[in-house]
Structure formats: structure tokens, C-alpha cells
Short mmCIF file of C-alpha atoms and ligand atoms in Angstrom, two decimals:
data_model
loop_
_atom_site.label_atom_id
_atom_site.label_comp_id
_atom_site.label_asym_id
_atom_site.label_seq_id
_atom_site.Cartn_x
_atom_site.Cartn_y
_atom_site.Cartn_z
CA UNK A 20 29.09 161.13 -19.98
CA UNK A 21 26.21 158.19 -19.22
CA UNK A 22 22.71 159.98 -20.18
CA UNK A 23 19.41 159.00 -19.62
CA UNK A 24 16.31 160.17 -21.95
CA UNK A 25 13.18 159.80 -20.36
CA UNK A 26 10.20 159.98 -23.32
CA UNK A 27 11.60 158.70 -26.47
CA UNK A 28 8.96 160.68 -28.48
CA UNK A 29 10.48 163.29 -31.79
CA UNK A 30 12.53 165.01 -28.90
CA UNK A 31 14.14 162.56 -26.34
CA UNK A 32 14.55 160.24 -29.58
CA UNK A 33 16.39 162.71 -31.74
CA UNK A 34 18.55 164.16 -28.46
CA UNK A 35 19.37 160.72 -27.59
CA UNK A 36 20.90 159.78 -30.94
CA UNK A 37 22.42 162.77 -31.21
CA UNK A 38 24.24 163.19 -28.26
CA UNK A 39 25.06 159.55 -28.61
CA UNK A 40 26.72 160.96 -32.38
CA UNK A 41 28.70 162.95 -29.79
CA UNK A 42 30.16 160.32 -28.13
CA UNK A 43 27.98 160.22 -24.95
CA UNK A 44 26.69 156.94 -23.70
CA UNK A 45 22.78 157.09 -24.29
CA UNK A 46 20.11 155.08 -22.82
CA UNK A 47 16.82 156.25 -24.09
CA UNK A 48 13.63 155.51 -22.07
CA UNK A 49 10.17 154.88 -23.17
CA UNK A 50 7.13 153.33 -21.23
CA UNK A 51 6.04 151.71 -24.76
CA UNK A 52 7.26 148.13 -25.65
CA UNK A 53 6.56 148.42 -28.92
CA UNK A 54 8.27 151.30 -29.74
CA UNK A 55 11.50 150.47 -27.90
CA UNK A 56 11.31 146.72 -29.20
CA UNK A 57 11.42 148.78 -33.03
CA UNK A 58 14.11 150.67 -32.05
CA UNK A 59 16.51 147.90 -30.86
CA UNK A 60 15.39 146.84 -34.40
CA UNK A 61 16.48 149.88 -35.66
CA UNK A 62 13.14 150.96 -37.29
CA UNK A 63 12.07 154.54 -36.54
CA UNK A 64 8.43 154.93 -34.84
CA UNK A 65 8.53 158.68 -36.97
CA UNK A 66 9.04 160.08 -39.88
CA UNK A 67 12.60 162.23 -39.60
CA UNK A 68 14.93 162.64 -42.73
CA UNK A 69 18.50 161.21 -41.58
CA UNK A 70 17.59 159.76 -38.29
CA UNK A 71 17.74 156.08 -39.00
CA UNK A 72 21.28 156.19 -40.11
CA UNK A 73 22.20 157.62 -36.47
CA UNK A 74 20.38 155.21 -34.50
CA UNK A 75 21.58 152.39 -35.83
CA UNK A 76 25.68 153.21 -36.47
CA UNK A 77 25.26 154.44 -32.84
CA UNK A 78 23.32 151.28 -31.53
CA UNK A 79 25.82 149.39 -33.37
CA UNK A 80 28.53 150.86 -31.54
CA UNK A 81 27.13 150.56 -28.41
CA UNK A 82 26.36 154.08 -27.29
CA UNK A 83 23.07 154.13 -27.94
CA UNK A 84 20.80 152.13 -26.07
CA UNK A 85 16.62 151.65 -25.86
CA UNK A 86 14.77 150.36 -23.05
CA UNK A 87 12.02 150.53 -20.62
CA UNK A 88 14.00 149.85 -17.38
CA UNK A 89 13.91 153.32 -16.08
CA UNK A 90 15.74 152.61 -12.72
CA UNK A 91 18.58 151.03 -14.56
CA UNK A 92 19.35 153.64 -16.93
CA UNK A 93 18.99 156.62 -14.35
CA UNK A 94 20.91 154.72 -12.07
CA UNK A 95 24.32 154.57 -14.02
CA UNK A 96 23.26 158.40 -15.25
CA UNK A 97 25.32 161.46 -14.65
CA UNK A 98 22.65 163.11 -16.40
CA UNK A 99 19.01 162.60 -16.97
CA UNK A 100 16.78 164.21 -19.52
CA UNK A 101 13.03 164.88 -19.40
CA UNK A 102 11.54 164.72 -22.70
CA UNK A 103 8.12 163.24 -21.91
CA UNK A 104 4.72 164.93 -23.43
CA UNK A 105 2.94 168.34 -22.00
CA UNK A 106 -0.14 168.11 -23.84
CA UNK A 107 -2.46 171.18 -23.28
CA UNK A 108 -5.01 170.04 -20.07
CA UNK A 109 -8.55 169.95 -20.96
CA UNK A 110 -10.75 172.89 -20.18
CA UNK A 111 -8.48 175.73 -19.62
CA UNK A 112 -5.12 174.86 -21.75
CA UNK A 113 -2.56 174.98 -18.72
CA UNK A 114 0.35 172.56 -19.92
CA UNK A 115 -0.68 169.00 -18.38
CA UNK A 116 2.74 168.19 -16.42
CA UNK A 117 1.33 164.88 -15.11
CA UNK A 118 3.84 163.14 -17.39
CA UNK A 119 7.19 165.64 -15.51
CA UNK A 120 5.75 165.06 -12.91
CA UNK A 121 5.33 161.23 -12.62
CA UNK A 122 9.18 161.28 -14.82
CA UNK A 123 10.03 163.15 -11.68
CA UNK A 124 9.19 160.45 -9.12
CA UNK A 125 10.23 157.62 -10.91
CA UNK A 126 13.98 159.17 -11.38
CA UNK A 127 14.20 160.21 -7.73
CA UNK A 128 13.60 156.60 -6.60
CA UNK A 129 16.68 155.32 -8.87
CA UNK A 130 19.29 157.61 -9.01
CA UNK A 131 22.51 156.93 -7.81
CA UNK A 132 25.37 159.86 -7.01
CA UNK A 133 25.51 163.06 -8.47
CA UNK A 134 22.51 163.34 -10.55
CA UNK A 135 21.80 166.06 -12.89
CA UNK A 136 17.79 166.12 -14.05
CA UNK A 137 17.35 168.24 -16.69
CA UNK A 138 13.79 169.36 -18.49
CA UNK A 139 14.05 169.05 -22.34
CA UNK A 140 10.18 168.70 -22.48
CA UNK A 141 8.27 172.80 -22.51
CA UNK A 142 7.46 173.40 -18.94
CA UNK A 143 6.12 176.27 -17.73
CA UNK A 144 7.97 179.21 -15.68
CA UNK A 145 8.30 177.32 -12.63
CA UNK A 146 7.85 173.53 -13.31
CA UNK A 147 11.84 173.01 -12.72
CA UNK A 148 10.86 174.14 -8.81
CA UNK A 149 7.76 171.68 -8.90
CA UNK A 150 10.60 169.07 -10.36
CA UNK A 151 12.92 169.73 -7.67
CA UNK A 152 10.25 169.88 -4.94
CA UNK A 153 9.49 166.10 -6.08
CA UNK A 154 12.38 164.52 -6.25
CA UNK A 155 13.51 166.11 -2.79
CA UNK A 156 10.57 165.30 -0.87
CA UNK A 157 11.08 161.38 -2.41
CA UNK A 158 14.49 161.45 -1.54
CA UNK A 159 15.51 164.27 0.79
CA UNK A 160 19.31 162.73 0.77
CA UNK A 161 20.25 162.99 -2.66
CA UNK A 162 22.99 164.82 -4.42
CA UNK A 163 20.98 166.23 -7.52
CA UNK A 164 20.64 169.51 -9.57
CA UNK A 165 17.57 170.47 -11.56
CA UNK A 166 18.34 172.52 -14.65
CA UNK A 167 16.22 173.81 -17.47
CA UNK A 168 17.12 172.99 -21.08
CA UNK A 169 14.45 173.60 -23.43
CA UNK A 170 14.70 172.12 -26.96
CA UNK A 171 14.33 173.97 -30.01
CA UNK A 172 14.21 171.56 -33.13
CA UNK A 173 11.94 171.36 -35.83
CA UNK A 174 10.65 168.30 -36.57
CA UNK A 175 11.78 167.49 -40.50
CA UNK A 176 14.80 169.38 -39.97
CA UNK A 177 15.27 167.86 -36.24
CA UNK A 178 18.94 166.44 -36.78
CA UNK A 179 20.09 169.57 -38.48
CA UNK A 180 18.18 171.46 -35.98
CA UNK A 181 19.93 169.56 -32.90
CA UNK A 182 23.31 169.44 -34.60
CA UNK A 183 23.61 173.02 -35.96
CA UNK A 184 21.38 174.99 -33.42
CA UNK A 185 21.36 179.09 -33.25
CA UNK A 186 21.56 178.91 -29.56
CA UNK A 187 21.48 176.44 -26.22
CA UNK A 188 19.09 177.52 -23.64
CA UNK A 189 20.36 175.85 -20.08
CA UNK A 190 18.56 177.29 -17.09
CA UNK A 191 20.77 176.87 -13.71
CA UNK A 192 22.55 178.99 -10.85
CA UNK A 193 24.83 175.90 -10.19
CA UNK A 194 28.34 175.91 -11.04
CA UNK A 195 28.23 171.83 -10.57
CA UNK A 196 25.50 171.51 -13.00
CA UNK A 197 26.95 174.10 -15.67
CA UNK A 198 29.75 171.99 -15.92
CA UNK A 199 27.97 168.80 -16.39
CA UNK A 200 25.71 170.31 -19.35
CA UNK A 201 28.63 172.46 -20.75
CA UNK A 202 30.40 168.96 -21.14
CA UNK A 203 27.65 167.56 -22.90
CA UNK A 204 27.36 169.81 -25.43
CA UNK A 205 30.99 170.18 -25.68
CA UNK A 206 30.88 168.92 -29.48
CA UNK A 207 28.44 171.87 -30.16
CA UNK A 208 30.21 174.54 -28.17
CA UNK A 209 33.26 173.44 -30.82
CA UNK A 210 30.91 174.25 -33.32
CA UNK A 211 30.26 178.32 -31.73
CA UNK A 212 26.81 177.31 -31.15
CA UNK A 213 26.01 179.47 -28.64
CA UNK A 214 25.73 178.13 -24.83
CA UNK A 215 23.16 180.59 -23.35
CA UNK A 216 23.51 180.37 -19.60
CA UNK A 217 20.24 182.13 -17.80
CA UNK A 218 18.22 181.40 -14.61
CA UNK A 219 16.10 178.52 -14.64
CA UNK A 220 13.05 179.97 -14.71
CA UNK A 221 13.89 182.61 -17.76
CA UNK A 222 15.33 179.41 -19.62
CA UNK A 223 11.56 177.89 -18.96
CA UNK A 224 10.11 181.19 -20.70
CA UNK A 225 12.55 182.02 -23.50
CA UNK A 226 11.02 178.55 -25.02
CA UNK A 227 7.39 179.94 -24.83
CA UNK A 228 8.23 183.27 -26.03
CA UNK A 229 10.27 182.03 -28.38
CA UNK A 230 6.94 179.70 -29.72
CA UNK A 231 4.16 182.65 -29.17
CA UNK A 232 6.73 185.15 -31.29
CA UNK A 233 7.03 182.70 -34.27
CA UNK A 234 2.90 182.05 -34.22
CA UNK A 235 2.30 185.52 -34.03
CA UNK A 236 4.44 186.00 -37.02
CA UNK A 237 2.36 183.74 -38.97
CA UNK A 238 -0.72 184.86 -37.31
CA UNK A 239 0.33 188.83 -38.81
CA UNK A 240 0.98 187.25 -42.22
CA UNK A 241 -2.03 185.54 -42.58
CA UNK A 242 -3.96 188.67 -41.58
CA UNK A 243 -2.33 190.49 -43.96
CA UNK A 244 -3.05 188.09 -46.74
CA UNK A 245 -6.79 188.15 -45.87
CA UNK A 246 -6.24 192.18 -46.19
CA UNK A 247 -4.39 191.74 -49.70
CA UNK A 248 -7.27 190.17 -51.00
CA UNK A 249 -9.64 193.03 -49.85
CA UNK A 250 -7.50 195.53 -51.26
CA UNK A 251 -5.73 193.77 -54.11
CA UNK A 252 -2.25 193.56 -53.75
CA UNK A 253 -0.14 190.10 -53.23
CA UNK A 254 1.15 189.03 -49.65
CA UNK A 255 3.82 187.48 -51.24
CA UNK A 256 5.71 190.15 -52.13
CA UNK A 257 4.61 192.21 -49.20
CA UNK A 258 6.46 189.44 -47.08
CA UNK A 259 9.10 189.85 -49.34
CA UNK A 260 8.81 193.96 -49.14
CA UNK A 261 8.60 193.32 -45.03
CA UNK A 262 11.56 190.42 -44.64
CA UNK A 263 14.49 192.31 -46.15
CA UNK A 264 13.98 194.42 -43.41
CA UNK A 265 16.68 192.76 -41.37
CA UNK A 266 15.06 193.90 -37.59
CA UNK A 267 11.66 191.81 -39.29
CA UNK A 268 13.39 188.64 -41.30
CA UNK A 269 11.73 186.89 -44.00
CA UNK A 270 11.45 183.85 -41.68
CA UNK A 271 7.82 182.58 -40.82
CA UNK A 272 6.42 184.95 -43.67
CA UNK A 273 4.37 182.78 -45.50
CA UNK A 274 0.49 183.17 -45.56
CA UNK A 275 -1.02 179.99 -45.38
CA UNK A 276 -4.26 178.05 -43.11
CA UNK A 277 -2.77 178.81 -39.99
CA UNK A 278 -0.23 176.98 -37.90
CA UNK A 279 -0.59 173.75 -36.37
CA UNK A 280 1.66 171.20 -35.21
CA UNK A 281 2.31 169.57 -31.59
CA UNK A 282 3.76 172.38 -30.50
CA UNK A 283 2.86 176.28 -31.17
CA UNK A 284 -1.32 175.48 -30.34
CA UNK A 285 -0.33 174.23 -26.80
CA UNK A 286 2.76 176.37 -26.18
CA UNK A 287 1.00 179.58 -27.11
CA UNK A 288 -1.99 177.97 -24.64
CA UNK A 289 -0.21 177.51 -22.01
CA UNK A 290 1.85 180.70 -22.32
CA UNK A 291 -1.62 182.83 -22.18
CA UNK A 292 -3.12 180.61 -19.42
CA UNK A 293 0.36 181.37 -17.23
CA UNK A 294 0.30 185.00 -17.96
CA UNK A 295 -3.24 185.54 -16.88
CA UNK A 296 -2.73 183.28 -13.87
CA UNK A 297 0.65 185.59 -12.87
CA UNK A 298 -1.51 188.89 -13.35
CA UNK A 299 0.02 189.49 -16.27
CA UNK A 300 -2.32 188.85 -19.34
CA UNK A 301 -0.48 188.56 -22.69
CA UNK A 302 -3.62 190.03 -25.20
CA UNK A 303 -1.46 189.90 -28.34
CA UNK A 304 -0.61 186.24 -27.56
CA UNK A 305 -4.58 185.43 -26.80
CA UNK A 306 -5.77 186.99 -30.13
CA UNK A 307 -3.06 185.13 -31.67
CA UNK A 308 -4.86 182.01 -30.38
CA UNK A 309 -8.09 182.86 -31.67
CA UNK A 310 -7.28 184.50 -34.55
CA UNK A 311 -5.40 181.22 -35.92
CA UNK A 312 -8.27 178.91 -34.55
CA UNK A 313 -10.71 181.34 -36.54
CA UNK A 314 -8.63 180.74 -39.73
CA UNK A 315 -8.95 176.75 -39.91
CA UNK A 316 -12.66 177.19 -40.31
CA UNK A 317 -12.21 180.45 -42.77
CA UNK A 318 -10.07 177.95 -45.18
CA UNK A 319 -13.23 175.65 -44.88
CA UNK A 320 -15.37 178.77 -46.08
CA UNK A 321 -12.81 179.77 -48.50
CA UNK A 322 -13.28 176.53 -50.45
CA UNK A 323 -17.02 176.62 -50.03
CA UNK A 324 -17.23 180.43 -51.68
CA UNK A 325 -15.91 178.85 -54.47
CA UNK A 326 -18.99 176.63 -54.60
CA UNK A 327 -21.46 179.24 -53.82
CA UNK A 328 -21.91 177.47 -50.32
CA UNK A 329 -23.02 174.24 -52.21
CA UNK A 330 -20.33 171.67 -51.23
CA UNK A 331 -23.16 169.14 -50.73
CA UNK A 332 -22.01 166.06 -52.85
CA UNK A 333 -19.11 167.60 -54.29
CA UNK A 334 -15.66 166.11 -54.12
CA UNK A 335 -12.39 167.88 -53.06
CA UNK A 336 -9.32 166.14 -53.22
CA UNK A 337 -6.69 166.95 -50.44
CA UNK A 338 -3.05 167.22 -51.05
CA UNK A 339 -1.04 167.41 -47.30
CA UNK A 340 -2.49 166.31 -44.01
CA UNK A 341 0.42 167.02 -41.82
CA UNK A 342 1.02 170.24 -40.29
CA UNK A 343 4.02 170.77 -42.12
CA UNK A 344 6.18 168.85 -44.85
CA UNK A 345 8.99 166.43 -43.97
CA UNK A 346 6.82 164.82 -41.14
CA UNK A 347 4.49 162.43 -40.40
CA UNK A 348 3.14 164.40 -37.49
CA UNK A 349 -0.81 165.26 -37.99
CA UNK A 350 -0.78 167.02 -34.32
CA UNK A 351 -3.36 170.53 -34.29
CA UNK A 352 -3.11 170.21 -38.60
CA UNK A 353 -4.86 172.32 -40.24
CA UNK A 354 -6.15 169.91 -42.47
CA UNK A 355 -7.79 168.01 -39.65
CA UNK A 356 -9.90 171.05 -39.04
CA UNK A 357 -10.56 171.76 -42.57
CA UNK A 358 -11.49 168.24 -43.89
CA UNK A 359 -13.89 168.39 -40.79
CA UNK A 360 -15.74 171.35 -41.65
CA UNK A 361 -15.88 170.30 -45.37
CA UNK A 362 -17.42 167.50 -44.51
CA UNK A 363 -19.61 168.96 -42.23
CA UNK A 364 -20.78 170.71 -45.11
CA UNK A 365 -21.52 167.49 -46.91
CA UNK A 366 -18.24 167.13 -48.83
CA UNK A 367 -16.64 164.26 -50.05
CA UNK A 368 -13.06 164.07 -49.31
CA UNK A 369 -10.09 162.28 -50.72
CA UNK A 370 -6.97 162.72 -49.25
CA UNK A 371 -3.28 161.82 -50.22
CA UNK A 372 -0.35 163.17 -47.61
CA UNK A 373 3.28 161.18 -48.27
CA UNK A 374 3.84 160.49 -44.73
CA UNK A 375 0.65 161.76 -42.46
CA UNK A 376 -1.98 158.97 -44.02
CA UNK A 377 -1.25 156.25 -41.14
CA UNK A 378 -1.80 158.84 -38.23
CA UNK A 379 -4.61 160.56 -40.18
CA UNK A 380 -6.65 157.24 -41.02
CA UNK A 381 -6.78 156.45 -37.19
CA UNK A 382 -8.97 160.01 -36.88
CA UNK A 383 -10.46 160.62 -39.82
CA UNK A 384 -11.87 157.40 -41.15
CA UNK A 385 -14.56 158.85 -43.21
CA UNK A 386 -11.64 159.88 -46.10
CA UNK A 387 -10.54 157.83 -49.18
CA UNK A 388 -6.75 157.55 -48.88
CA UNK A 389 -5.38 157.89 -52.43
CA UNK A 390 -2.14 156.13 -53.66
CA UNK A 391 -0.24 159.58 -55.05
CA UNK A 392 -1.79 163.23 -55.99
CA UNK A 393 -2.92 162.12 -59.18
CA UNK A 394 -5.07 159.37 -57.52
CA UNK A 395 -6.31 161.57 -55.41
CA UNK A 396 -7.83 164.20 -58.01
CA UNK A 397 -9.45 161.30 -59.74
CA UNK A 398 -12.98 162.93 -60.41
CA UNK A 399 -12.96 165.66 -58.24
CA UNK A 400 -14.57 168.71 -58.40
CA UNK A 401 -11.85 170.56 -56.67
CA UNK A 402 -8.33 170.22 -55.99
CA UNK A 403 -7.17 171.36 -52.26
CA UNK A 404 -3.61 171.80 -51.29
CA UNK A 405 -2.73 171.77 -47.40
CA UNK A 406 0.63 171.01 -47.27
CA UNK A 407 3.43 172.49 -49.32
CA UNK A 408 5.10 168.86 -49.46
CA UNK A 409 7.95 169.09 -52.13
CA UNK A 410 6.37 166.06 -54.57
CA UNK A 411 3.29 168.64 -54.43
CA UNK A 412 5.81 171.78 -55.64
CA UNK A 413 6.19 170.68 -59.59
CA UNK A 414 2.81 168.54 -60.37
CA UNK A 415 1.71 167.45 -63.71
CA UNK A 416 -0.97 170.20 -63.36
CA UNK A 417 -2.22 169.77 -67.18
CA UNK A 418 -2.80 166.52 -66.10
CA UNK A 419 -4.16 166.80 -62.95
CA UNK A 420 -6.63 168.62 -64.82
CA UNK A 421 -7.66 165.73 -67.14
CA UNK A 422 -8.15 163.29 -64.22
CA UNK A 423 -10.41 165.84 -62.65
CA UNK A 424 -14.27 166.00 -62.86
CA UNK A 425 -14.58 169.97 -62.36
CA UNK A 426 -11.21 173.10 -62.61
CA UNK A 427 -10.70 174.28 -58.89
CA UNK A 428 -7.42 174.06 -57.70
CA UNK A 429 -7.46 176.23 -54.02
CA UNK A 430 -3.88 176.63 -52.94
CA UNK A 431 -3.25 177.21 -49.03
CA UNK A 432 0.57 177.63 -49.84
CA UNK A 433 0.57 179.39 -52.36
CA UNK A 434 3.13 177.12 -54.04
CA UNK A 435 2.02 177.93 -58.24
CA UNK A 436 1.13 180.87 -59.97
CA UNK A 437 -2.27 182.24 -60.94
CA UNK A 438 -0.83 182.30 -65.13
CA UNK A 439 0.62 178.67 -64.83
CA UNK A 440 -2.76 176.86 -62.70
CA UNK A 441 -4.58 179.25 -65.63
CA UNK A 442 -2.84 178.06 -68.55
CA UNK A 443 -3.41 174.24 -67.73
CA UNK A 444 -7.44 174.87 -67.54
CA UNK A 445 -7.38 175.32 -64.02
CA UNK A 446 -9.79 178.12 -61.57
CA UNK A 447 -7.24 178.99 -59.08
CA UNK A 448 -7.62 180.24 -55.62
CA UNK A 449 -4.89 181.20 -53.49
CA UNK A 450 -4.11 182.96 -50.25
CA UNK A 451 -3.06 186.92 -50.54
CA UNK A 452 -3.33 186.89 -54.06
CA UNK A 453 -5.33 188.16 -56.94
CA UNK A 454 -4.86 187.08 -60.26
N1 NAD B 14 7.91 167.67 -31.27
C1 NAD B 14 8.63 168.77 -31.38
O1 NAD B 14 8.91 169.25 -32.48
C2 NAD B 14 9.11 169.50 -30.15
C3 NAD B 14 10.09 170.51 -30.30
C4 NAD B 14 10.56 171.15 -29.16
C5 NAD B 14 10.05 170.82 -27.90
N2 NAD B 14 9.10 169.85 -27.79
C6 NAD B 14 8.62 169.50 -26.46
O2 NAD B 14 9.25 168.29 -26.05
C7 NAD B 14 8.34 167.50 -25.27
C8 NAD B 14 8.17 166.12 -25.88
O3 NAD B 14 7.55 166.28 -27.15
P1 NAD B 14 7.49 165.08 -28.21
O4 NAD B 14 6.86 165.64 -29.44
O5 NAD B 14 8.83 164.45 -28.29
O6 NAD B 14 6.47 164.10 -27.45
P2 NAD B 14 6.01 162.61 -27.84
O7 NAD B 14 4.61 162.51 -27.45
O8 NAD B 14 6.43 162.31 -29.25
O9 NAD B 14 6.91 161.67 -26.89
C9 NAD B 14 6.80 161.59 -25.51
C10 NAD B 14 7.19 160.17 -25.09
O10 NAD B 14 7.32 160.11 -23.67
C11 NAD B 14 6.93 158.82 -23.24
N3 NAD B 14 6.71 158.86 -21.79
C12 NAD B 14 5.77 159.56 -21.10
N4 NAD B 14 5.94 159.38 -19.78
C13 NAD B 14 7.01 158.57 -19.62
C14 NAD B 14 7.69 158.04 -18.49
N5 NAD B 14 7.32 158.31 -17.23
N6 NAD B 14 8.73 157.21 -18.70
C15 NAD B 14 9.14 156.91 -19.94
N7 NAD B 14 8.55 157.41 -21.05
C16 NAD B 14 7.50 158.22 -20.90
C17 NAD B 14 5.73 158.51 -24.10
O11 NAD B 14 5.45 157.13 -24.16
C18 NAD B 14 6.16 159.09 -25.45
O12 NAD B 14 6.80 158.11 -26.27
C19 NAD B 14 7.05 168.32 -25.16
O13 NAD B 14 7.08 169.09 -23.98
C20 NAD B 14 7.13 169.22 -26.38
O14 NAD B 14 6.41 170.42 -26.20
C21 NAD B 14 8.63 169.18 -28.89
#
């Protein structure tokens, strides 16, 4: 098979390589230079455990391919992916499908023969229509199929994700196309992973349920936690209590700040936003929303209780800026939100995240970037964690302690223990928890 990415962002880049793994012959598209000038150079624009390795055996081998020629790598295509951005739009957080859209156009005018033009990017219910109407009315002569394919990898576990996935979503009535896609996953189907063959337009919305169940999951967690610590017990082990309960899962369990990420703010948006639009309001999915917007701020009063509301001048050292570990992705963080409204409250913030400093810096330039946790707690009053990052899972806490000027240590992630943070000097603060 000859495939085409178009947007070689965390998705279209790890699908590319991937399906290049498989064999395929991959041309991935990007309208930025620089990036595809670093990844003829095999260096990685992201932060992804394993993915270097695959782009550059694969680019060695000639299967993989990176370039900004659009109309030459559609044209040789049998298949061509979508995988550009749908950020939320401003003012009423429809999905912004300018970027599908304009994709849309541009592969109409080059493709060649039987073309298949498949979404990757989250579109909502009826975008592959919009698709279809687009390229027909640019080319009312061609032989194409649109099908819907949504991805579901997690970014730090994308290759793992994309290799080993629980399911493959492809949206299409056509026997023609079916065959094309059922080819290309071939190497997965060999696997058992199972091929899920729906409608379009219910492939389109199993990747937006899918999203709005998992934040609402959180979103009930979190609640919970802010309950336990009302009524004194430990959300911990009521997740645990909950998640052997095989119809619940212990998946997406774990109290925190709220979720973030490029993905479940916009997706559960846009979800709401088509719901009310089809007459159909989805209220659990809209207090979702605002429940988990409310919590960003309620982390920022959490760590100002501890002060008795006098943050002015007082240092807190922040361990994880990224929404999640094993990225470099500061997208809708948390942290972002938290750091703001500390500040706001006349904080002073240091910050150390292994991966999320470069994107963070170019947003928040008001921070001190430290060189590892322990620079970071250098005379602080309180110690902050964001991000359960694994270097942040066994620290040196006696010594952490030392280097600090005051004994707070709040923990978002509830990653230590109230006797161990206790027996190395520290105040500690968690989520859910009591001592
Ligand atoms: N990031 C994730 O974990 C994840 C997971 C599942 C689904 N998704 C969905 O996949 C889609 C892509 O997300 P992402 O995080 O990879 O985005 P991204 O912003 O990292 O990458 C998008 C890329 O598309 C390029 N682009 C835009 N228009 C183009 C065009 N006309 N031609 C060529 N290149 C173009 C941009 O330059 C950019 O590099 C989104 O709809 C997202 O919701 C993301």
C-alpha cells in the first residue's frame, strides 16, 4: 500500500511510522519546513518513548518518507490520511475544522485513481460528509471514498498504543474502501486487534464518547476525593473498593487536578457544543466541563489554604508541567492554570518538568526553570507536585527537605504517603486523603 499522512503532528507522525513498521510505503506530510527538514534528519519534533528508533530504521529503508509536497505524495496514494489539528474554535468550543477542511481541498486537486481519504484527526458526527462534499465539488470526476478512522493513542504510550490497540474504529458503507483499510491494518488484524466496522458517522462519535466517558471518570473521582476529605476517608482505596468492580474498572481512577491534555478539554467541548446544536444536550458531559475547569483554580486555593491565603512573596516549587508523564505536551495542563493563579496571588514560582520546560518557557516566562527537583525546591516555602513523572515517584524527600526554606509538600497525585512525607519533616497535603 502507498499512504499519505497529511499533519505530521503526535498522530499522523506516530501512524506514519507505524504503518511504515508494517511494511506500507509512507509519505508523511507537514506544511512546516522545519519540522520535516528534522525528520529527514531523523530527530523527533516530540517527546515519544520508542519513536525515534522507527523513524529512522524505516527512513533508512525507504518506506518512510517526510515532505511538504502534498500533491506528490497524494498523487502516488492509494490511501490518504487526515491527521491535521481540530483545535476548539474561539467563543463557543465547536471543533475548528478549517485545517480538514483546507486538507480536504488540497488532496482533491492531486489525487490520482482510486483514492481512499480517510479522517484520523477527531471530527465531529458529520465532518466525513463536509469532507466528501469538498473534494466532490473540486473534482466531481474522481474515483474516491471517504471513511472515518478515528485514532485512539495516548501520547507516551503512542507506539504501544498504535501497535497493540483494544479496537480499530473505521467508519464506511463501502465494500471498496473496507478492503483498502482492512489491508492496511492487516499486520494488526494478525494480531486479533479488533477491526470494528460501523457507519461513518457512529465511527465519528464512538471517538467523542469514548473521550467525554474517560473525563467523566476522572471528573467522578476527583469529586469524590474532594468528598473524602469532608468526610474523612481516602479516595484511594475507594477507587480501589470501586475498580475491582469489573462493569467500573480501576482505569482512570486516580484523583488528581483535573485532566488536561490536547485532547479531552476540546473533545468533551466539542461533543457538548454538537449535542446542544442536534437538540440533544448532553448535561452530564457539560458539568463535566465545568466541573474540571472549576478544579484547576480549586488546586490554586488548595495550596493557598495552606498559607492562610498569604501566598504573597512566598515560593512554591513545581514538580510536572505537562499534562501527563512521558510527554512533552503542555496542551490544557493543569499546571498552566495553577502556576497562573498562584501567581496571581503573588507567588513565586519555580518550576522543573523533564520534558514540558521548552513548550512551557514559551508561555509562562515569568517562572525560574530549575535544572532537576532538587534545584527546584532550593529555598522554597512549599513543594508542589503536578505531574506524577516517574523521576518524581522515589525522591530524596529527607533531602528535599534540607534544601527547602519552609515543610509543605502538596501532592496532586498522590504519589507518597502521609507517614513517609511526615517522617522526613515534611507538612503534607494530598488529594482524598487525611492523614
Ligand atoms: N495528540 C493525541 O494524543 C491525539 C490522540 C488521538 C487523536 N488526536 C486527534 O488527532 C488530530 C491531530 O492531533 P495532533 O495532536 O497530532 O496535532 P498536532 O497539532 O500535533 O499536528 C497537526 C499537524 O498538522 C499540520 N497541518 C495542518 N494543516 C496541514 C495541511 N493542510 N497540510 C499539511 N500539514 C498540515 C500542522 O503543521 C501540524 O504539524 C486532532 O484532531 C486530535 O484531536 C490526537
Amino acid at each position: 500500500m502507498h499512504i499519505a499522512i497529511v499533519g505530521t503532528g503526535y498522530v499522523g507522525l506516530v501512524s506514519g511510522a507505524c504503518f511504515a513498521d508494517f511494511g506500507h510505503v509512507v509519505t508523511c506530510v507537514d506544511k512546516d519546513q522545519a519540522k520535516i527538514d528534522a525528520l529527514r534528519a531523523n530527530q523527533i519534533p516530540i517527546y515519544e518513548p520508542g519513536l525515534e528508533p522507527i523513524v529512522s530504521t524505516n527512513q533508512r529503508q525507504g518506506r518512510l518518507r517526510f515532505s511538504t509536497d502534498l500533491p506528490a505524495a497524494v498523487k502516488e496514494a492509494d490511501a490518504v490520511f487526515i491527521a491535521v489539528g481540530t483545535p476548539s474554535r474561539r467563543g463557543d468550543g465547536h471543533a475548528d475544522l478549517s485545517y480538514v477542511v483546507n486538507a480536504a481541498k488540497e488532496i482533491a486537486a492531486a489525487m490520482n485513481g482510486f483514492t481512499v481519504v480517510i479522517t484520523k484527526s477527531t471530527v465531529p458526527v458529520g465532518t466525513g460528509d463536509t469532507v466528501e462534499a469538498t473534494i466532490r465539488a473540486a473534482r466531481p470526476d474522481a474515483d474516491f471514498e471517504v471513511v472515518s478512522n478515528p485514532e485512539f493513542l495516548r501520547e507516551g504510550a503512542a507506539i504501544d498504543d498504535f501497535k497493540r490497540p483494544d479496537r480499530i474504529v473505521i467508519g464506511t458503507d463501502s465494500a471498496r474502501a473496507r478492503a483498502v483499510l482492512s489491508e492496511i491494518y492487516r499486520p494488526l488484524y494478525l494480531n486479533q486487534a479488533p477491526l470494528l466496522f460501523t457507519s461513518r458517522r457512529t465511527s465519528e462519535l464512538i471517538k467523542y464518547a469514548a473521550n467525554a466517558f474517560l473525563a467523566t471518570k476522572i471528573t467522578f473521582i476527583n469529586e469524590i476525593a474532594d468528598l473524602c476529605e469532608k468526610v474523612g476517608a481516602n479516595v484511594q482505596e475507594v477507587a480501589h473498593g470501586i475498580g475491582l468492580d469489573k462493569r467500573i474498572g480501576a482505569k482512570f481512577l486516580h484523583a488528581g487536578p483535573g485532566y488536561g491534555g490536547s485532547c479531552f478539554p476540546k473533545d468533551t467541548l466539542a461533543l457538548a457544543r454538537t449535542a446542544q446544536e442536534a437538540g440533544s444536550a448532553l448535561r452530564i458531559v457539560e458539568t463535566v466541563i465545568s466541573v474540571n475547569e472549576a478544579r484547576k483554580l480549586a488546586m490554586a486555593r488548595k495550596v493557598s489554604q495552606v498559607f492562610d491565603g498569604k501566598l504573597h512573596g512566598r515560593t512554591v516549587a513545581v514538580l510536572g508541567l505537562t499534562f501527563k508523564p512521558n510527554t512533552d505536551d503542555i496542551r490544557e495542563a493543569p499546571a498552566l492554570s495553577i502556576i497562573a493563579a498562584l501567581q496571581d496571588r503573588g507567588a513565586i514560582i519555580r518550576a522543573y518538568d523533564p520534558q514540558g520546560m521548552h513548550e512551557s518557557a514559551k508561555i509562562l516566562d515569568t517562572v525560574t526553570y530549575c535544572e532537576d527537583p532538587y534545584d527546584c525546591a532550593a529555598g522554597a516555602d512549599a513543594l508542589l507536585i503536578v505531574t506524577e513523572w516517574e523521576q518524581f515517584r522515589a525522591l530524596d524527600l529527607p533531602r528535599l527537605k534540607t534544601l527547602m526554606k519552609g515543610q509543605i509538600l502538596i501532592d496532586l497525585r498522590n504519589i507518597y504517603r502521609h507517614d513517609e512525607a511526615a517522617h522526613a519533616g515534611f507538612e503534607y497535603h494530598s488529594v482524598g486523603r487525611r492523614p
